[in-house]
GROMACS .gro file of C-alpha atoms in nm:
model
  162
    1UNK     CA    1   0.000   0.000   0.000
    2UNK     CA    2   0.303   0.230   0.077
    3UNK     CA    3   0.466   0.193  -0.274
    4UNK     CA    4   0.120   0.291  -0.423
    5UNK     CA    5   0.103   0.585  -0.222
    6UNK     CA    6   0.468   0.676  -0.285
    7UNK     CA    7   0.560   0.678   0.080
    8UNK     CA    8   0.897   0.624   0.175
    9UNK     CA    9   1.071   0.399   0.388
   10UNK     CA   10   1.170   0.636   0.652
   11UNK     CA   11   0.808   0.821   0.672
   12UNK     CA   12   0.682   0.475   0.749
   13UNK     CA   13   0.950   0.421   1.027
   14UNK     CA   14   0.849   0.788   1.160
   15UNK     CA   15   0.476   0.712   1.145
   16UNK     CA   16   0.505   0.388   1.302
   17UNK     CA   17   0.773   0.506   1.586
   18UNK     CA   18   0.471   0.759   1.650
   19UNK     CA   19   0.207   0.535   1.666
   20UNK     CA   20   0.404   0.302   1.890
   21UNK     CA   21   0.435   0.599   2.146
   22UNK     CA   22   0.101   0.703   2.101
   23UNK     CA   23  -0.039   0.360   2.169
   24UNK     CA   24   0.171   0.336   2.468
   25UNK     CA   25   0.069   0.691   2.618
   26UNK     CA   26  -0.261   0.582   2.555
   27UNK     CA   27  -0.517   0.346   2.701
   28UNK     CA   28  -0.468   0.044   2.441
   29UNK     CA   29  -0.792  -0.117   2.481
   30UNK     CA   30  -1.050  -0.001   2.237
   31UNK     CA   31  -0.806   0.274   2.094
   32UNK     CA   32  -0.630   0.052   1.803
   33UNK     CA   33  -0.945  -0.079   1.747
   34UNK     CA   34  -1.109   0.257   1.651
   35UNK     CA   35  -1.106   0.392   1.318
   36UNK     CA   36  -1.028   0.760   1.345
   37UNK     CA   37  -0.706   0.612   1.480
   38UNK     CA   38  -0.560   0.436   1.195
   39UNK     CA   39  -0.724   0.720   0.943
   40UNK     CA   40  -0.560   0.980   1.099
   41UNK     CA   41  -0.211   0.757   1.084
   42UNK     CA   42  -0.280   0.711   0.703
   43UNK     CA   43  -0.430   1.102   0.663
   44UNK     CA   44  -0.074   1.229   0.826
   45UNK     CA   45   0.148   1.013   0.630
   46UNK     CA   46  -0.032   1.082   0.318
   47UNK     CA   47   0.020   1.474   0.380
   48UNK     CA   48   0.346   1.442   0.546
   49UNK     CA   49   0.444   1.260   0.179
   50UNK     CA   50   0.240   1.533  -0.027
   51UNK     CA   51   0.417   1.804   0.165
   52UNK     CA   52   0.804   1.664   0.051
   53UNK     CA   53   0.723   1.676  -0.281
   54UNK     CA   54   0.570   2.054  -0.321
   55UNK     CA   55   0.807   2.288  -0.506
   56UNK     CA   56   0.752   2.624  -0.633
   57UNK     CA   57   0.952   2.811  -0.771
   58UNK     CA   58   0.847   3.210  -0.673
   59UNK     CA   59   1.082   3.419  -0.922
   60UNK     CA   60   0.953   3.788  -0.863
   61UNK     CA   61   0.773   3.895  -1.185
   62UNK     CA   62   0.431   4.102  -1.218
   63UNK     CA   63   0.227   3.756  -1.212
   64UNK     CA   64   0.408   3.574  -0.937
   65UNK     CA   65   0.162   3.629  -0.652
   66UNK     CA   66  -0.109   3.520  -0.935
   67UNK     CA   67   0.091   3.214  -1.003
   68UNK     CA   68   0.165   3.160  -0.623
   69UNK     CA   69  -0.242   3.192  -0.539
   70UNK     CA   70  -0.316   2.936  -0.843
   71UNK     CA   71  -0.024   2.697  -0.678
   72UNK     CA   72  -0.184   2.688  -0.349
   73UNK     CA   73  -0.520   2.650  -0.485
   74UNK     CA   74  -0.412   2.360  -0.716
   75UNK     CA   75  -0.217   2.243  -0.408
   76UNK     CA   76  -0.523   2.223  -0.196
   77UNK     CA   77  -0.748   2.035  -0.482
   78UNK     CA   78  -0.452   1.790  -0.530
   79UNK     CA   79  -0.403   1.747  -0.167
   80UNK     CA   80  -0.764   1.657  -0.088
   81UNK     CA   81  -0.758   1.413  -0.458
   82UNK     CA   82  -0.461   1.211  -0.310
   83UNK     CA   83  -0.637   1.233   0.049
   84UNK     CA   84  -0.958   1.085  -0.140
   85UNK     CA   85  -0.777   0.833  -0.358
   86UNK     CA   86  -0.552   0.697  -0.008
   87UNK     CA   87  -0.847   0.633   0.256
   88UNK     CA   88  -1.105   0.549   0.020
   89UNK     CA   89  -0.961   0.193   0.033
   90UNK     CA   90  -0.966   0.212   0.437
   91UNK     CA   91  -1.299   0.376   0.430
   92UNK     CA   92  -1.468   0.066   0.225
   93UNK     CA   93  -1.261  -0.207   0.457
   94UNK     CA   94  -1.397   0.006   0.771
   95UNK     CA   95  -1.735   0.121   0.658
   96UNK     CA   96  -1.805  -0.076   0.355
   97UNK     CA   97  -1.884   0.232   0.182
   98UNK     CA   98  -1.699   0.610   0.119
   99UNK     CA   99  -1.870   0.924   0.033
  100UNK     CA  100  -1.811   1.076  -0.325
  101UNK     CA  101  -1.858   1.448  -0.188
  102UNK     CA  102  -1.582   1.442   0.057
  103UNK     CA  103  -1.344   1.600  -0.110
  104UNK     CA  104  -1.566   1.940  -0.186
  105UNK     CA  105  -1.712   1.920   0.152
  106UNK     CA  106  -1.298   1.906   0.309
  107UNK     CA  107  -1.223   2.214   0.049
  108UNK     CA  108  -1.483   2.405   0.185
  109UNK     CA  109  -1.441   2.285   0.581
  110UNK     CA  110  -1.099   2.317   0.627
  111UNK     CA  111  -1.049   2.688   0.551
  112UNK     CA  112  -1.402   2.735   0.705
  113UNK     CA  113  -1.330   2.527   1.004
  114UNK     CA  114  -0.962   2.650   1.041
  115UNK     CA  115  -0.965   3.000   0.959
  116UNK     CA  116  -1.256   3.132   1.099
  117UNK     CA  117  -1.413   2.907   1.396
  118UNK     CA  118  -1.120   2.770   1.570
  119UNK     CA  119  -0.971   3.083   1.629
  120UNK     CA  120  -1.356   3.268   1.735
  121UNK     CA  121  -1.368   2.936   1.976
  122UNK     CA  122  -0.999   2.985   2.114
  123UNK     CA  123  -1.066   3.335   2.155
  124UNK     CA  124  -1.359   3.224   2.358
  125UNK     CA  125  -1.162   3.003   2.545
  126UNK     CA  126  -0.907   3.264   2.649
  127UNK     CA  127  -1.184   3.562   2.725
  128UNK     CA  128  -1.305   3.290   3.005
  129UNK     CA  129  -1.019   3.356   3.215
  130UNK     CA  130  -0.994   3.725   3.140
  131UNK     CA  131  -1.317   3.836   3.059
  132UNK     CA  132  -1.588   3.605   3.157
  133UNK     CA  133  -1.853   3.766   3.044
  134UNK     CA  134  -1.776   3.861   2.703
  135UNK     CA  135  -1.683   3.495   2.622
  136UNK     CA  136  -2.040   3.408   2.588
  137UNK     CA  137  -2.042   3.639   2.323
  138UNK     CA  138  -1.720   3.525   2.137
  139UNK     CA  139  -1.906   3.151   2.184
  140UNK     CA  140  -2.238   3.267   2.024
  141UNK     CA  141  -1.989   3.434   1.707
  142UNK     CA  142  -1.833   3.079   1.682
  143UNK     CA  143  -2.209   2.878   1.663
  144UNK     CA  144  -2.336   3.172   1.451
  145UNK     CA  145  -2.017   3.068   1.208
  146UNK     CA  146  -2.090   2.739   1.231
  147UNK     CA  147  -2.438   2.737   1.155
  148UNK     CA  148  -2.418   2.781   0.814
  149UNK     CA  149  -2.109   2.531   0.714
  150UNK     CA  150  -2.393   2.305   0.935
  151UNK     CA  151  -2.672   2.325   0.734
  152UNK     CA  152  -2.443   2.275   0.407
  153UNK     CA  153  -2.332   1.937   0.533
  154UNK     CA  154  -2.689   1.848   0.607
  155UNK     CA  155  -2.722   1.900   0.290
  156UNK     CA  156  -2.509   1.745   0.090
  157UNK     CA  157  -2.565   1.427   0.372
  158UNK     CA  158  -2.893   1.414   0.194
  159UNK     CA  159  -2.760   1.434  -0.172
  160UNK     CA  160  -2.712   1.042  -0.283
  161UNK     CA  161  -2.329   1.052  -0.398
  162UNK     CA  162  -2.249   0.785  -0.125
   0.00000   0.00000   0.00000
């Protein structure tokens, strides 16, 4: 499965050194046996892997920040396609079944998720200890951010591309 993937010999010795700790910190009963662990194992090396191979090359010219905008942008599509393409096999051994929208729905929730709730939420969580009040507040912002990307994977939950 590696040698599909293109992952190397020493990312493989890294991942599994990490999972060995990681197994060991944790309670092992019921934890190996859980999915989200070993897709998160396979997630990481697959963008660990992805990661080593992106070049650019950002010469200044008057359509380099253009050119580096359409990189990351093609970057993100072709990091979600090799996402897609390495757990779908996982996802039909686990599941017995995978979900053709994923990859929009991660385009969209990752920025979404990343750039604008987590940092509203940690926000929150700091105010608590400074400013107790106001963190209800900064909480309601988060939901009222949330709501929508919500309702969107409702959805597309309901759209038959499974």
């Amino acid at each position: 499965y590696s040698s599909i993937l293109g992952l190397g010999l020493d990312l493989i010795l890294e991942i599994s050194t990490r999972s060995l700790y990681l197994t060991i910190a944790q309670e092992i009963s019921g934890y190996l046996h859980s999915a989200g662990f070993w897709l998160s194992f396979i997630a990481t090396a697959i963008l660990i892997q992805f990661a080593q191979q992106i070049k650019y090359d950002g010469r200044n010219n008057d359509h380099s920040r253009t050119r580096h905008q359409l990189f990351k942008m093609g970057n993100a599509i072709l990091t979600q396609w090799k996402l897609f393409i390495g757990l779908t096999p996982i996802l039909i051994i686990i599941f017995g079944k995978f979900s053709l929208i994923s990859p929009l729905v991660n385009l969209i929730a990752i920025p979404w998720i990343g750039l604008l709730v987590v940092p509203v939420v940690l926000l929150g969580v700091a105010s608590l200890y400074v400013i107790p009040f106001l963190s209800a507040y900064i909480f309601n912002l988060a939901e009222w951010l949330l709501h929508p990307f919500i309702e969107a994977i409702g959805y597309g939950a309901q759209l038959e591309f499974n």
